[in-house]
XYZ file of C-alpha atoms in Angstrom:
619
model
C 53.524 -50.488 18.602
C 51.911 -49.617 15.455
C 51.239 -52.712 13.446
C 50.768 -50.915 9.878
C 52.147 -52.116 6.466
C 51.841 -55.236 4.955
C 53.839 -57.450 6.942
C 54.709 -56.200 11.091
C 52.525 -58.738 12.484
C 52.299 -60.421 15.971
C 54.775 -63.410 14.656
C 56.854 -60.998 13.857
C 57.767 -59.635 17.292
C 58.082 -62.371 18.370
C 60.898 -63.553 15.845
C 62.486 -60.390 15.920
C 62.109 -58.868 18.986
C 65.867 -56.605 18.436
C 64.203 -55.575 14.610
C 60.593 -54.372 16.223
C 62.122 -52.256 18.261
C 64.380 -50.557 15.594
C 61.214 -50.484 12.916
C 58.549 -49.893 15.157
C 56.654 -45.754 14.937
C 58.963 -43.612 17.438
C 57.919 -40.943 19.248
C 60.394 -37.997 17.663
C 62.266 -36.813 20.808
C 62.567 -33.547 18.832
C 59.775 -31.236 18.442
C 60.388 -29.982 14.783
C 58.216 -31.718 12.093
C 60.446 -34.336 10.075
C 60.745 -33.887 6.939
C 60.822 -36.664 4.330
C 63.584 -39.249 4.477
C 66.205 -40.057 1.346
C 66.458 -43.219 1.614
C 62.886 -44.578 2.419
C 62.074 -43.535 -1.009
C 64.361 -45.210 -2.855
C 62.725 -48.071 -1.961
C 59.810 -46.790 -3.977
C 62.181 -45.814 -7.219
C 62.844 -42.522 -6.556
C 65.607 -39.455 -5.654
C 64.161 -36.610 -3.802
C 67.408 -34.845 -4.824
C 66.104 -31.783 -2.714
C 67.533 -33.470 0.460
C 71.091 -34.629 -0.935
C 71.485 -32.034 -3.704
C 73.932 -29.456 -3.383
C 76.121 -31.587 -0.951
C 75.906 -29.952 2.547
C 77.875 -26.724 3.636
C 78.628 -24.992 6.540
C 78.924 -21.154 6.825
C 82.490 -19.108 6.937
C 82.024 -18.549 10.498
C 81.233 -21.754 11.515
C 84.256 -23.184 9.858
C 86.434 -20.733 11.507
C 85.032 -21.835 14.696
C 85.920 -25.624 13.885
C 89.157 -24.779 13.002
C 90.094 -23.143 15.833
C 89.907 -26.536 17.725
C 90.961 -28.501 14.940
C 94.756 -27.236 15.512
C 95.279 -27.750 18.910
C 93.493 -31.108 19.185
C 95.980 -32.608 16.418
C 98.977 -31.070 18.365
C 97.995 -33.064 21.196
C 97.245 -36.409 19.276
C 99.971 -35.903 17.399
C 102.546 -35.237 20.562
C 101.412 -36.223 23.310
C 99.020 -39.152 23.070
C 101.225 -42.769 23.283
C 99.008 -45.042 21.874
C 101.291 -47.834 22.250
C 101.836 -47.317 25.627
C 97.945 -47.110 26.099
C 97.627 -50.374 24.081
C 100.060 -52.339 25.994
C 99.322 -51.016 29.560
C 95.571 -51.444 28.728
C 94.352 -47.827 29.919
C 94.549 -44.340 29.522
C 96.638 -42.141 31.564
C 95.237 -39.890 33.640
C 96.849 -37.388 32.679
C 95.389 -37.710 29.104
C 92.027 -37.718 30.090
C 92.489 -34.346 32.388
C 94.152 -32.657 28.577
C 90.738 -34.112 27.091
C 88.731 -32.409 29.327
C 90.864 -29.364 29.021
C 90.251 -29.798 25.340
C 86.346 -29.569 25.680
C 86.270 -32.704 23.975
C 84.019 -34.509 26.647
C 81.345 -32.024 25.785
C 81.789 -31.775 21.995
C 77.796 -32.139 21.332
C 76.257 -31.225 25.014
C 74.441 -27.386 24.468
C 76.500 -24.408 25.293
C 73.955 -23.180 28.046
C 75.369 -26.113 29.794
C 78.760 -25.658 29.483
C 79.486 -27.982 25.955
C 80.905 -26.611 22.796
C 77.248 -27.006 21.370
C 78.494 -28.382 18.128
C 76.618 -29.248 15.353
C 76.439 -32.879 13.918
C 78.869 -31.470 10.961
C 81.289 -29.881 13.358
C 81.090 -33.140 15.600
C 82.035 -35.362 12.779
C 85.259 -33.039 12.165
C 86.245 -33.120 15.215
C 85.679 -36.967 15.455
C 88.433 -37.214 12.554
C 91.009 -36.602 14.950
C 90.045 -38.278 17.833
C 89.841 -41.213 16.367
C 93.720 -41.310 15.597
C 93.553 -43.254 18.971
C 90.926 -46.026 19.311
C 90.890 -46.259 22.847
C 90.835 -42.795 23.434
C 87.587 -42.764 20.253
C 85.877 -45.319 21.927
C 85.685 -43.681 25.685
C 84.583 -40.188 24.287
C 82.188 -42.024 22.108
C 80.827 -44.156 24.630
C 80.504 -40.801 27.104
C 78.561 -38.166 24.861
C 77.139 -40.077 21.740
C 75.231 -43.037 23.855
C 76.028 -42.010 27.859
C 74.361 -38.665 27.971
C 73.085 -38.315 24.914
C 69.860 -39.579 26.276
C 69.952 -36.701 28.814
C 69.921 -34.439 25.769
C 67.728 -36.220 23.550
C 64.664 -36.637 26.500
C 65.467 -35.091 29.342
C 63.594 -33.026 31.131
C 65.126 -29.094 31.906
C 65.789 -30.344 35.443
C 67.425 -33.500 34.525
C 69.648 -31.105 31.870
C 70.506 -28.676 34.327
C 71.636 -30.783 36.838
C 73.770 -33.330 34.818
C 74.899 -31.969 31.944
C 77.374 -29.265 33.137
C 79.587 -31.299 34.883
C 79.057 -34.139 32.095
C 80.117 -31.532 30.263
C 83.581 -30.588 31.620
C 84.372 -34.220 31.960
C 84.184 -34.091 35.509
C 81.623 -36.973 35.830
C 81.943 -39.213 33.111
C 78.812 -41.306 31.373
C 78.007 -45.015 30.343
C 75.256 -46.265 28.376
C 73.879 -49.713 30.451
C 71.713 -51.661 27.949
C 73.536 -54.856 26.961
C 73.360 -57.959 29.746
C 74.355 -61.755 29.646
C 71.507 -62.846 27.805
C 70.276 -60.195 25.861
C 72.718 -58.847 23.254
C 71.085 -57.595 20.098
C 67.945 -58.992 21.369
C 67.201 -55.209 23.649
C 63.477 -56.400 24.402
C 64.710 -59.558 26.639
C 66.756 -57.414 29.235
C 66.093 -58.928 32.699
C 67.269 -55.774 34.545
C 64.402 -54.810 36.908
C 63.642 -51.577 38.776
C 60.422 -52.133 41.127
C 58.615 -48.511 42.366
C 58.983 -48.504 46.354
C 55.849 -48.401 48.565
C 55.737 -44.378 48.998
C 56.470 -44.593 45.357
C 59.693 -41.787 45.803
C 62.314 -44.575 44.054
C 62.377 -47.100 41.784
C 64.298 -50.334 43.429
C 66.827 -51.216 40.765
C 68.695 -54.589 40.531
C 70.182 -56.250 37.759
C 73.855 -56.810 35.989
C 74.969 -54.860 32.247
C 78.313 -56.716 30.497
C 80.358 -54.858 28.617
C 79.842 -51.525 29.267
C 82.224 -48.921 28.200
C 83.516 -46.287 30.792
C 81.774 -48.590 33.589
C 84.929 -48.616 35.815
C 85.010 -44.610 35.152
C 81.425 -43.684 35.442
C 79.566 -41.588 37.559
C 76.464 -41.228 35.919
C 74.672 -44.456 34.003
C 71.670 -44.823 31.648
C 70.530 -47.557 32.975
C 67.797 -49.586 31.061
C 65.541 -51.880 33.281
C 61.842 -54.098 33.199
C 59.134 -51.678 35.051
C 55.410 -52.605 35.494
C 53.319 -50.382 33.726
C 49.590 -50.178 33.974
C 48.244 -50.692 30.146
C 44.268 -50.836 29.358
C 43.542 -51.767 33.096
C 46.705 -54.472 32.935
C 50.168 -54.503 34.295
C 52.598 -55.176 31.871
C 56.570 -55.326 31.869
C 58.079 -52.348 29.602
C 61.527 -51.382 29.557
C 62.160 -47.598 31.275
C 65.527 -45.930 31.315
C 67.107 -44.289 34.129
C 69.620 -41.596 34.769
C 71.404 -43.831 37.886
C 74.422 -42.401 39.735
C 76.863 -44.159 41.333
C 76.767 -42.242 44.422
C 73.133 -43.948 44.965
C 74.397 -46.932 45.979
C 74.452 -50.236 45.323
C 76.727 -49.757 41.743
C 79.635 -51.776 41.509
C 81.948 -52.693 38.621
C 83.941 -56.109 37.761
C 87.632 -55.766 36.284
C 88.334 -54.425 32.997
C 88.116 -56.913 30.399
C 90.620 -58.406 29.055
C 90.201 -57.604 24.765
C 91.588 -58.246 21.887
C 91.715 -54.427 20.698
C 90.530 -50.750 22.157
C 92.526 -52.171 25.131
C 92.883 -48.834 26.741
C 89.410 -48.322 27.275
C 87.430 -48.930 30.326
C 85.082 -51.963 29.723
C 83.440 -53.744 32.446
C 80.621 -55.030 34.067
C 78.330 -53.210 36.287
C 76.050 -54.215 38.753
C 73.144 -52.470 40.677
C 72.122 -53.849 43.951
C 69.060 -52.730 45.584
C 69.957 -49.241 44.065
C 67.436 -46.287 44.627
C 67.014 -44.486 42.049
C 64.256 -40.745 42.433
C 61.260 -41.167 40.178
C 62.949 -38.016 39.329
C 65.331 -39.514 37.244
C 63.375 -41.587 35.069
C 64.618 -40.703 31.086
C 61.375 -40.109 29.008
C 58.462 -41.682 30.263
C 58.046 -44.926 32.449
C 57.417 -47.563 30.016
C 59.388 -45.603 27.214
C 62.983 -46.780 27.732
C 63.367 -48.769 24.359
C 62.068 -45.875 22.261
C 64.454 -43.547 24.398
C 67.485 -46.250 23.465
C 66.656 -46.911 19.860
C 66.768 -43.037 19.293
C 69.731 -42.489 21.389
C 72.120 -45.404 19.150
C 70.274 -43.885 15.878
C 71.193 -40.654 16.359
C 74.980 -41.433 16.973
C 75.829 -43.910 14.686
C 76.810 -41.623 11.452
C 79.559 -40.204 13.431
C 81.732 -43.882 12.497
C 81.715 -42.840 8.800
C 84.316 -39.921 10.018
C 85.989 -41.333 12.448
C 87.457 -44.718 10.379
C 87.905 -41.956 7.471
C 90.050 -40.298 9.541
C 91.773 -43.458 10.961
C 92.287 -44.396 6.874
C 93.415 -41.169 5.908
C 97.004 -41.381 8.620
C 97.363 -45.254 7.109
C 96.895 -44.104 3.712
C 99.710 -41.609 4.732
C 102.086 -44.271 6.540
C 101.524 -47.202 3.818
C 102.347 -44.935 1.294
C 105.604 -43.779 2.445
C 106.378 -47.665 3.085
C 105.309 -48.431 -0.679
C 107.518 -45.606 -2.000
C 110.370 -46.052 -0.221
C 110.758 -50.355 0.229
C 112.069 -51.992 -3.135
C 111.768 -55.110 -4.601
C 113.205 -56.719 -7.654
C 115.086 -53.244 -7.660
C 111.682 -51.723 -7.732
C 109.766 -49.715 -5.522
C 106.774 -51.332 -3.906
C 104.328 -48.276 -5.528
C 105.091 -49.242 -8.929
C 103.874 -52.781 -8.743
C 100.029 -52.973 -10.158
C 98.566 -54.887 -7.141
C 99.871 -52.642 -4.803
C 98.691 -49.928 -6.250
C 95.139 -51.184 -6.497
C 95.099 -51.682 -2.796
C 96.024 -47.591 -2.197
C 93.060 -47.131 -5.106
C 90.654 -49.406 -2.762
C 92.288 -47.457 0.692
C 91.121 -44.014 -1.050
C 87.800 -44.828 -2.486
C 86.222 -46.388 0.562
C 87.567 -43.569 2.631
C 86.298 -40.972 0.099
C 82.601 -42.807 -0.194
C 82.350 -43.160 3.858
C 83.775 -39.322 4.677
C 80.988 -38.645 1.732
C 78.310 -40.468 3.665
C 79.239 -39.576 7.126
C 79.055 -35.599 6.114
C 75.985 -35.906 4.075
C 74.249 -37.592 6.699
C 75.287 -34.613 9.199
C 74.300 -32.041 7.300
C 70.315 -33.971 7.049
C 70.431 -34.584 10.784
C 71.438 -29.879 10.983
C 68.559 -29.732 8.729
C 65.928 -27.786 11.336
C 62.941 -30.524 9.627
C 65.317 -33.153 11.190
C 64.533 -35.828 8.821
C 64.227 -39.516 10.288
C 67.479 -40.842 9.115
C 67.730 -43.987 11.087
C 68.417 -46.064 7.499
C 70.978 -43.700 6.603
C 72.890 -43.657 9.870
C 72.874 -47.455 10.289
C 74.093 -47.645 6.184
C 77.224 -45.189 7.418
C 77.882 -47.586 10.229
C 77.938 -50.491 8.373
C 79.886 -49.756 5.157
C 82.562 -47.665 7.366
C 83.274 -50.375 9.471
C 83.214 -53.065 6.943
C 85.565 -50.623 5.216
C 87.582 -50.374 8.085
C 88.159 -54.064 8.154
C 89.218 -54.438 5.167
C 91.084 -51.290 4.221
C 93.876 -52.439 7.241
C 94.067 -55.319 6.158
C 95.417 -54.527 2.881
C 97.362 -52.128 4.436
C 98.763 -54.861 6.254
C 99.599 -56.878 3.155
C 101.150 -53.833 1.565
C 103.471 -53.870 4.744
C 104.134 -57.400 4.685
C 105.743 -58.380 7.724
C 105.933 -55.314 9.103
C 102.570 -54.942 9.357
C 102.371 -58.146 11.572
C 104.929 -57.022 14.254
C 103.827 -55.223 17.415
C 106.707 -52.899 17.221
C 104.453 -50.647 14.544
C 100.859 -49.280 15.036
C 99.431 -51.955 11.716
C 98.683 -54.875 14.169
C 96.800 -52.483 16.321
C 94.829 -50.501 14.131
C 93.609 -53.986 12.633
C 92.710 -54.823 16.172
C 91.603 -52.016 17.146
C 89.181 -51.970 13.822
C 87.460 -55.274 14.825
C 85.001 -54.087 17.158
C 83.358 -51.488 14.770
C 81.419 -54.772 12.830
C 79.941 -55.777 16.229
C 79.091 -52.559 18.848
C 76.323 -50.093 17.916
C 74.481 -52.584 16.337
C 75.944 -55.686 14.962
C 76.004 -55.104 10.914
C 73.342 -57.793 11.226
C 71.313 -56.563 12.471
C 71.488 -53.255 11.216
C 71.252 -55.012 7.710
C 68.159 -55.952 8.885
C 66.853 -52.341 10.222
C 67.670 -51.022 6.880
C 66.049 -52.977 4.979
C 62.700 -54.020 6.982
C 62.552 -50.321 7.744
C 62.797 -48.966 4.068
C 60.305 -51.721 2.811
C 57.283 -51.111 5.858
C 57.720 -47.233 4.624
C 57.130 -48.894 0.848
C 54.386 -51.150 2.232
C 52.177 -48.634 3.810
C 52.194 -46.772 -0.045
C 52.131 -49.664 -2.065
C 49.603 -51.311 -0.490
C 46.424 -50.882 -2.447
C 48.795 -51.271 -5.393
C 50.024 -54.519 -4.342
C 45.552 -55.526 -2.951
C 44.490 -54.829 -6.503
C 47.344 -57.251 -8.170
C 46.178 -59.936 -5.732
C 42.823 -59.754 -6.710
C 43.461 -59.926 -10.303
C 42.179 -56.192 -11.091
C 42.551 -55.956 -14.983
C 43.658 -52.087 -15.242
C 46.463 -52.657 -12.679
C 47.101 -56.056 -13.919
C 47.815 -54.756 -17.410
C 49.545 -51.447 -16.087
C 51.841 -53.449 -14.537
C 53.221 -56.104 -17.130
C 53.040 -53.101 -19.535
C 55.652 -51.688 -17.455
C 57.638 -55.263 -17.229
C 57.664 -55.339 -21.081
C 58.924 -51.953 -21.751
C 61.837 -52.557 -18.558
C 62.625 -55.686 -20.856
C 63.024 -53.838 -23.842
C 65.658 -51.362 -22.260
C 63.243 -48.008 -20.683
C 65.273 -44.946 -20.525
C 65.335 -44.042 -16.986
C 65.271 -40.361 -16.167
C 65.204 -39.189 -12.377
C 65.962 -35.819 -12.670
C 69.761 -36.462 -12.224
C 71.343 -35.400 -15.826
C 70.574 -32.839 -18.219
C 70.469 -28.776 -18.427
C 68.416 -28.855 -15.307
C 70.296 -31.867 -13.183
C 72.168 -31.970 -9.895
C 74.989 -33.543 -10.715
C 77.974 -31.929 -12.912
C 78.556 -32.968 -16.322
C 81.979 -34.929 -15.421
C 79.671 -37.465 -13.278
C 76.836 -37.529 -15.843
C 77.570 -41.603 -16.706
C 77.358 -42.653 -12.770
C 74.426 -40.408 -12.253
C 72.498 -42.705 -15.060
C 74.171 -45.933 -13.348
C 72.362 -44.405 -9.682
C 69.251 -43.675 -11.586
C 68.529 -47.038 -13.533
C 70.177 -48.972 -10.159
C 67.254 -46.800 -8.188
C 64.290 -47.203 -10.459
C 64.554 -51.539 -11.095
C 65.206 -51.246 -7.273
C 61.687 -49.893 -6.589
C 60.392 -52.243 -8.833
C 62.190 -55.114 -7.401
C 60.486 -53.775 -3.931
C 57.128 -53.978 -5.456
C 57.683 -57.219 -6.294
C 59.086 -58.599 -2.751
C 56.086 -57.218 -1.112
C 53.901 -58.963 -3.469
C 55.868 -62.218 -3.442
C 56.303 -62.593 0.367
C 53.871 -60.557 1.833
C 53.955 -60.535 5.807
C 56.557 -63.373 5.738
C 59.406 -60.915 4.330
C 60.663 -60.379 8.018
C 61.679 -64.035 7.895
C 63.552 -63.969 4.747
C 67.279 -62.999 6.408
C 69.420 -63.408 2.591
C 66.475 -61.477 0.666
C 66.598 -58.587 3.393
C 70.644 -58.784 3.407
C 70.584 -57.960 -0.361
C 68.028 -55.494 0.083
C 70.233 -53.802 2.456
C 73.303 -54.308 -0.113
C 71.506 -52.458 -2.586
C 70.329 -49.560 -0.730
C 74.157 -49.233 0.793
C 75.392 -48.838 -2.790
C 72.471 -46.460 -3.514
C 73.202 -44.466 -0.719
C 77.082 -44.487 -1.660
C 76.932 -43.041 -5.247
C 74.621 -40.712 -4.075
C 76.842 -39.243 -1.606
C 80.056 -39.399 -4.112
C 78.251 -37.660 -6.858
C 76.933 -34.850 -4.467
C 80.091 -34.350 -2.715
C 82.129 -34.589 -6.472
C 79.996 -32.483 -7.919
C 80.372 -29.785 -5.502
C 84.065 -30.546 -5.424
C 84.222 -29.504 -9.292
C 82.069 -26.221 -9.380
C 83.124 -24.855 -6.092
C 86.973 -25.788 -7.915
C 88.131 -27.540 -4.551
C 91.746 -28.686 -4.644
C 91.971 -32.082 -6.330
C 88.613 -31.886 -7.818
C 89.572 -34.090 -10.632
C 90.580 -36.925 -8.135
C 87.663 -37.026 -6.379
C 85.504 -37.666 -9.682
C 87.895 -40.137 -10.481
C 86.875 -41.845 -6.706
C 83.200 -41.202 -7.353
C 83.485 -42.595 -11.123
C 85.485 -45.620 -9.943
C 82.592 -46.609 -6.733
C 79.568 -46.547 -8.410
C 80.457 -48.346 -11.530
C 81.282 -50.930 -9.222
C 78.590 -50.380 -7.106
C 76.361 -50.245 -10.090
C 77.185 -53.888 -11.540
C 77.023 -55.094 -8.015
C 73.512 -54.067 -7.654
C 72.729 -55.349 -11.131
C 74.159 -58.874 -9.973
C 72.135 -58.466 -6.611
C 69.122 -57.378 -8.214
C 69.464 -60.833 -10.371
C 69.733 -62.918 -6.825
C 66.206 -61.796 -5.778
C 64.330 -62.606 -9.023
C 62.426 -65.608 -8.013
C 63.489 -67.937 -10.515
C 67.331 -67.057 -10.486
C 70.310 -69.028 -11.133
C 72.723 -66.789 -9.560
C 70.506 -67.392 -6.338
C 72.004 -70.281 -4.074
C 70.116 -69.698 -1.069
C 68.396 -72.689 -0.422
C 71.394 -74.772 -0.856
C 73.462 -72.347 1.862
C 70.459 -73.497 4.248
C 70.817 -77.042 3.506
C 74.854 -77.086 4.660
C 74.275 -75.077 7.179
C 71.785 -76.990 8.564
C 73.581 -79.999 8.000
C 76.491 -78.413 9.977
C 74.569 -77.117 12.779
C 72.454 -80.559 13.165
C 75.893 -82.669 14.410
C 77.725 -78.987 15.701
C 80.280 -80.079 13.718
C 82.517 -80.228 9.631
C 80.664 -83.141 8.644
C 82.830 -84.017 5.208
C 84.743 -87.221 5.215
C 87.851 -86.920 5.642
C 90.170 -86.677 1.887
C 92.653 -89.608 3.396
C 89.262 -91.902 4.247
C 88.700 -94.893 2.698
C 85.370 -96.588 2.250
C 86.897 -100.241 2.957
């Protein structure tokens, strides 16, 4: 690992062993150079508009070629998938999965040369809309291509392609991603999987039990992370090392399918490996390399979510709104009540910000410089899913008790939308990613910057409050946003400002973090939440005023809507940030954290709600 900026230390790793290995210097997997990230410089006050202005296209031709699937893969959702009877018999049928093969959809994102479609990340998100009308059915093709072989495709060698892809491919093996065990969850460093090299070092010797691994009843082919000894500066050490393991090796068994509160139709189990032997053939990457090889693998799949609940939202949008405009109350219809319609207003804005994100962040990853866009991938999982959560469940209040009953899809799709908070990375922990990730990039830069305040150096010293006192007195922030020569179009000109003045105190909140904490930043969990917050926001309006502006000089359909959306999210988002910006001042009122540590403490102390009772007496 690379211990540069100010504060990835020793102590670190060893508090955050699940955050080092998401922020630590990866290896690109791909072999163009990367370009420079969005979001890693907002952390230093600034919009490199060149890599989210225009808002992404695709050709003519390739969005023939989409659409030519697009039909035929809502026919089949549409009539023949029962995703009740899925729910309630707790698989899918058979012969659903052979039409989903037929369908190409098992190799949506594996290279044509091996028999995939070969689609791009913008086409994969597209087609991800529709799948996910079923969350079952999203969850197994998910689990198969975006983390099972994606691995294969990310670092495998030509052999290793040519061997395992094509029938990947047609769905005729299927894939599962083995990384989480009993006792390490987010925590990927403490896996006690093991694979030992045999004595005429031909096979590794692989042992060890993975929980809760989707498509591990259906598998035949497993990327399998395990300990290794690896010979470092003339000592052995353990390091992770992934495998490609198949089940016809031996020694692979699975446990029952568990037993879940939603996705109930897919296949999650446990799997064990006993004694398995596993070529040295099949080792994924290099020996020693297996958390790099993961951490790029769940990065690179992640942005897909921001699609796939957009597309979920869109069909409840659809169903709650026929409910609203056809139930009446107080000889009224539902839709003409004020808090009902607010909830449809929510429904539509966090499906048009997340659709927004989730596309923008495709078209960077087609980009041929391939940008690093772990921040921005984690920031479409976690507001889509959050999103998610709470878009069905106002959908669910808009449908009153019909919402509740099993005998309509409401009560499943709120089930079904619980898991999106907690697989992939727990919003936690991503929370963490972003923001630890965004403020090492700022560290490295700032650093001299940040030496020369320390040290009382008078010309920085004086720079710096010169720039406090004119941000006090109201600066005029201009990123490049607004204005004869700006990005966005003149009917988003007052959110652009909001995103620029949100962006530049942002870098100079950053600035001030680093200098306030130091090294001891990766210990500060509320300071790097709001951090993460912010930049989520940030990310947002950028995304809504790209896509909007588009929308209005390309004269889309509903193009007036949309800036209404756009408009609507980041003046929110804007006085949000303002308000979180406030909580990280050092000396701030709105700021409650120590006293949030103090109950909880008090709470986890005794295990137990320590207030008195409100019937006790003292005598």
């Amino acid at each position: 690992m690379n211990c540069c900026g100010l504060f990835l230390r020793s102590a670190a790793v060893r508090a955050w062993p699940a955050l080092v290995a998401f922020t630590v210097s990866r290896r690109s997997l791909r072999t163009s150079l990367q370009t420079r990230a969005f979001a890693k410089e907002l952390f230093l006050g600034k919009i490199e508009k060149k890599e989210v202005f225009p808002f992404p296209e695709v050709s003519q031709d390739e969005l023939n070629e989409i659409n030519q699937f697009v039909g035929p893969i809502e026919k089949f959702f549409t009539e023949e998938v029962d995703s009740r009877k899925i729910d309630q018999e707790g698989k899918i049928p058979k012969e659903t999965l052979e039409k989903l093969k037929s369908l190409g959809l098992f190799g949506m994102q594996v290279p044509e040369e091996y028999g995939g479609l070969g689609l791009s990340n913008t086409m994969y998100a597209r087609l991800r809309e529709i799948v996910s009308l079923d969350g079952s059915i999203a969850v197994t093709l998910e689990a198969h291509q975006a983390i099972g072989l994606k691995g294969i495709i990310l670092a495998g060698s030509e052999e290793q392609k040519a061997r395992y892809l094509p029938k990947l491919a047609s769905g005729e093996h299927i894939a599962a991603f083995c990384l989480t065990e009993p006792a390490s969850g987010s925590d990927a460093a403490s896996i006690q999987t093991r694979a030992s090299l045999s004595e005429d070092k031909k096979h590794y010797i692989l042992s060890g039990s993975k929980v809760w691994i989707t498509n591990g009843g259906l598998a035949n082919i497993f990327t399998v992370f395990a300990k290794t000894n690896v010979d470092s500066d003339g000592s052995v050490k353990d390091k992770i090392t992934a495998f490609i393991v198949e089940r016809d090796f031996g020694g692979v068994t699975n446990g029952k399918p568990e037993d879940k509160l939603g996705i109930r139709g897919s296949n999650i189990c446990e799997v064990h490996f006993e004694n398995t032997k596993v070529p040295v053939e099949n080792v994924l990457g290099e020996v020693g390399g297996g958390l790099q090889v993961a951490m790029n693998i769940l990065n690179s799949g992640r942005f897909s979510m921001g699609s796939s609940v957009a597309g979920m939202l869109k069909k409840l949008i659809e169903m709650t709104a026929e409910y609203a405009c056809t139930r009446k109350q107080f000889n009224r219809n539902l839709s003409e009540f004020g808090l009902i319609q607010e909830k449809f207003a929510l429904m539509a804005q966090k499906t048009y910000v997340m659709e927004s994100m989730a596309y923008l962040t495709a078209g960077m990853l087609d980009q041929p410089g391939f940008p690093d866009c772990s921040i921005e991938t984690a920031m479409v999982k976690v507001f889509s899913s959050e999103g998610a959560w709470q878009c069905v469940s106002e959908a669910l209040q808009i449908l009153g008790g019909s919402g509740y009953m099993r005998d309509y899809p409401y009560e499943r799709m709120l089930r079904d939308a619980r898991i999106l908070l907690i697989f992939e990375g727990t919003n936690e922990i991503l929370r963490m990613h972003i923001a630890l990730t965004g403020l090492q990039h700022a560290g490295r830069i700032l650093t001299a910057r940040i030496n020369e305040l320390k040290r009382g150096n008078v010309t920085t010293v004086m720079d710096t409050v010169g720039r406090r006192l004119r941000d006090s007195l109201g600066r005029t922030v201009d990123l490049g946003l607004t204005g004869n020569l700006g990005a966005v179009h003149p009917s988003v000109v007052d959110s652009a400002r909001k995103l620029e003045e949100n962006v530049y105190y942002f870098g100079r909140t950053v600035e001030t973090l680093l200098l306030r904490f130091g090294k001891t930043i990766v210990e500060e969990q509320m300071v790097l939440k709001r951090v993460a917050n912010i930049l989520i926001n940030l990310y947002g309006m950028t995304a809504v005023l790209s896509r909007a502006s588009r929308s209005m000089r390309a004269g889309l359909r509903n193009h007036d809507h949309e800036v209404l959306l756009a408009n609507i999210f980041c003046t929110e988002a804007y006085f949000q940030n303002l308000f979180t910006l406030s909580q990280l001042d050092k000396y701030s009122p709105e700021n409650v954290d120590e006293q949030i540590k103090k109950v909880s403490q008090q709470i986890l102390e005794r295990r137990a709600y320590i207030c008195a009772h409100p019937l006790d007496r003292t005598s």
